[in-house]
XYZ file of C-alpha atoms in Angstrom:
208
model
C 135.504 26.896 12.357
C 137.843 29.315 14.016
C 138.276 31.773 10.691
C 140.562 34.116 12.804
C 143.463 31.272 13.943
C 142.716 29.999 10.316
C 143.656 33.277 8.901
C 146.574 33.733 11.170
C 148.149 30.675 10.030
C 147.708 32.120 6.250
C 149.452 35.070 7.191
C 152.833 33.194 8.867
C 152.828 30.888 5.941
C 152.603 34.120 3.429
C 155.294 36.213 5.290
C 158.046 33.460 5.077
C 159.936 34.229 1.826
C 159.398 31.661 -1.134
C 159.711 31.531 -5.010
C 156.615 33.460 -4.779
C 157.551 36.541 -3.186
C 160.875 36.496 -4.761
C 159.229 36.172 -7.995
C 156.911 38.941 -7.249
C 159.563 40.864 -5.890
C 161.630 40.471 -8.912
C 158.690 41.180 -11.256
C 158.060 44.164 -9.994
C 161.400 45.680 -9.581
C 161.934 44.693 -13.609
C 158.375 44.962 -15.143
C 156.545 47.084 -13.245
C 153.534 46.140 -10.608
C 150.927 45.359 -13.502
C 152.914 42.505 -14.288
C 153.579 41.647 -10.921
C 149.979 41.993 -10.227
C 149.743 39.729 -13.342
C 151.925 36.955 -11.940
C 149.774 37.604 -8.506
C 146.781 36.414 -10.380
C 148.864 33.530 -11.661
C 149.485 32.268 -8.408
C 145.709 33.147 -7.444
C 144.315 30.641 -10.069
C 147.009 27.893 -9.175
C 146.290 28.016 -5.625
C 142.669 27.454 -6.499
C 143.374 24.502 -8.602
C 145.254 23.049 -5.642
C 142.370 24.004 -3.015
C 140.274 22.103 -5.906
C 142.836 19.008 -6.160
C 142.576 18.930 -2.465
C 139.385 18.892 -1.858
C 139.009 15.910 -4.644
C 141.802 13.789 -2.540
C 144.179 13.996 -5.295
C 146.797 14.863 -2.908
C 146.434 11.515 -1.461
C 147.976 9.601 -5.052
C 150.947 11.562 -4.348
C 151.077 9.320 -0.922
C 150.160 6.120 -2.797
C 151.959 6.517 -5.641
C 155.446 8.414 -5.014
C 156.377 8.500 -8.246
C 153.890 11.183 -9.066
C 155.433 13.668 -6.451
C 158.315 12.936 -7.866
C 157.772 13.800 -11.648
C 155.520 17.104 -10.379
C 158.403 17.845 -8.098
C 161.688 17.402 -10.554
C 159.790 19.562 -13.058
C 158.865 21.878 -11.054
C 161.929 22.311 -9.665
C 163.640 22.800 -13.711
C 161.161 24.900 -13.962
C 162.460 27.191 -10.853
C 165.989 26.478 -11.527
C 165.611 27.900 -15.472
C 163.737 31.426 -13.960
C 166.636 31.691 -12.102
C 169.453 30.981 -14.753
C 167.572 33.192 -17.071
C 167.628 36.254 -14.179
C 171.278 35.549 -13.901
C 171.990 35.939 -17.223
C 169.258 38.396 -18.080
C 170.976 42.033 -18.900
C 171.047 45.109 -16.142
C 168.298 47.185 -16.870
C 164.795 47.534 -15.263
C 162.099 48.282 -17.575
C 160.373 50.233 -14.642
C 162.477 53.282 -16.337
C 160.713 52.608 -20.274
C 157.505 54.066 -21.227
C 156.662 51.488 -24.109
C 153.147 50.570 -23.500
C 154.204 47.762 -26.417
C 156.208 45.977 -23.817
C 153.132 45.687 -21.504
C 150.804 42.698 -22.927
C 154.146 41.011 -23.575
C 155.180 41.238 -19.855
C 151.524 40.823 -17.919
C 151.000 37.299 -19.902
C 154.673 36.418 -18.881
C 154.426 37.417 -15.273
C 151.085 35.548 -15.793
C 152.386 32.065 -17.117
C 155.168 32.062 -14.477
C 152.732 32.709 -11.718
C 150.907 29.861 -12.714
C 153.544 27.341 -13.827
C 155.556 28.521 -10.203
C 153.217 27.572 -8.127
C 150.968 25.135 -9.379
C 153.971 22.452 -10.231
C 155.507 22.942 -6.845
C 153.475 19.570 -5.378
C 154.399 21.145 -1.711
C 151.412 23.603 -2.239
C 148.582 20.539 -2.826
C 150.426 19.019 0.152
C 149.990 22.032 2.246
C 146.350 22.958 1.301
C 145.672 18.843 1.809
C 146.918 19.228 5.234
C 145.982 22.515 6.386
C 141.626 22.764 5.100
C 140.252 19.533 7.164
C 142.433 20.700 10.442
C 139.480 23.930 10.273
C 136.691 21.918 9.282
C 134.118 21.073 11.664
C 131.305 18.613 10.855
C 128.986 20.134 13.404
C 129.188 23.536 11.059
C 127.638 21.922 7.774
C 127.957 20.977 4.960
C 132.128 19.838 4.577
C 131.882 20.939 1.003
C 130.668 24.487 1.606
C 133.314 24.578 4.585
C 136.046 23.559 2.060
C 135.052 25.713 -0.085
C 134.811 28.816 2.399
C 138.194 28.076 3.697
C 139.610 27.452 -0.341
C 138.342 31.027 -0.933
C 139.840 32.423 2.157
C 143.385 30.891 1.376
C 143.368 32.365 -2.300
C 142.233 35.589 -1.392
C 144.494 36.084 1.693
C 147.452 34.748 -0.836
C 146.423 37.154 -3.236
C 146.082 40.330 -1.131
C 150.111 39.682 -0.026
C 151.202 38.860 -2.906
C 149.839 42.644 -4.245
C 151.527 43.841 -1.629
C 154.937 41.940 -3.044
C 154.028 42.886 -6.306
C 153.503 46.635 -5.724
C 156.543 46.655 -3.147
C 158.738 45.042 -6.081
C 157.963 48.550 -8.324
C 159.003 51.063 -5.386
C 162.173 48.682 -4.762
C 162.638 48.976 -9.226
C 162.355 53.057 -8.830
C 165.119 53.084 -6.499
C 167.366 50.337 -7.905
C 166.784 52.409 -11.476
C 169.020 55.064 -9.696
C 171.867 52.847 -8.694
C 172.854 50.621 -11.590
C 175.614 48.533 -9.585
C 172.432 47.395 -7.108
C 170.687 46.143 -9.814
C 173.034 43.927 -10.549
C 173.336 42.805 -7.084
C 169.549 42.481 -7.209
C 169.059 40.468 -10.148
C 172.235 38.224 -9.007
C 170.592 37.963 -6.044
C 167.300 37.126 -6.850
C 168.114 34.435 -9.662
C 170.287 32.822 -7.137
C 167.438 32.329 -4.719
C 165.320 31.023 -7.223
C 167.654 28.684 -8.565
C 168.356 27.484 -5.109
C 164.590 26.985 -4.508
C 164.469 25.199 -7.610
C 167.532 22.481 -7.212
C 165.928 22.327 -3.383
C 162.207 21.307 -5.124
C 163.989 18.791 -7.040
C 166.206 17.138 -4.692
C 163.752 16.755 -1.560
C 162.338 12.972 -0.660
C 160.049 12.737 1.583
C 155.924 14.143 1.392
């Protein structure tokens, strides 16, 4: 088990921008890093349930049964698409600039849900823990379980250690778009564009 390669390919896969990191990004600039750090979790328990579908072989009924990846994949990709519609239309204003603590359990269990609900109905992620986990497992090393599991942990933790870095990079970028109120617009526009094109992407691909 070569952890080091292993952890390498984590890293190129985490660096290429997704709905992740532009939902991270965005979270942070608008609600602050706690409730990017929220949605950070999100995604950190939804990769785990897809390390845990994987290592039960559900991936595999999305290869025997298309229809599956299909349904996971159109909702999932509504589900993108309506984050992004709702950034577009969302008014200018960052709430980076507010002090009310009221606003705060509100926003950490909505950067929460969207972590989750992002990632775990976007069927590519199963696919790509599916595929990646057994190329790094080695029989000769033990038990396959503990390996899987090893690995599983690995892949959430690495995921979640970027994705604090998104989340706390999304709060600087918020301080300085606070100051220049055209920019924010150009942010937000930006952003919800990207994540509806993501989400019509999701929903129109074919094959596994």
């Amino acid at each position: 088990m070569d952890i080091g390669v292993f952890l390498l390919a984590l890293a190129m896969v985490y660096l290429l921008p997704g709905p992740d990191m532009i939902l991270l990004l965005h979270t942070g600039a608008r609600d602050g890093s706690r409730a990017a750090l929220a949605t950070a979790v999100g995604l950190a328990l939804a990769r785990a349930c897809h390390v845990a579908l994987a290592a039960t072989g559900l991936a595999l009924l999305f290869r025997t049964a298309p229809w599956t990846f299909d349904a996971v994949r159109i909702v999932g990709g509504v589900y993108l698409a309506w984050i992004g519609l709702q950034l577009l239309r969302a008014p200018v204003g960052l709430a980076v600039e507010s002090s009310e603590c009221a606003r705060a359990p509100v926003s950490l269990w909505r950067g929460f849900r969207r972590g989750v609900l992002t990632n775990l109905l976007n069927p590519k992620a199963l696919l790509f823990c599916s595929v990646l986990l057994p190329q790094f497992i080695q029989p000769q090393n033990g038990p396959l379980g503990v390996q899987f599991a090893l690995l599983g942990g690995l892949l959430v933790l690495a995921g979640f250690g970027f994705d604090s870095f998104y989340a706390v990079s999304g709060e600087r970028m918020g301080r300085w778009l606070a100051r220049h109120r055209l920019m924010q617009r150009v942010q937000q526009w930006g952003f919800g564009g990207i994540l509806l094109g993501f989400g019509v992407r999701l929903a129109l691909i074919r094959d596994l």
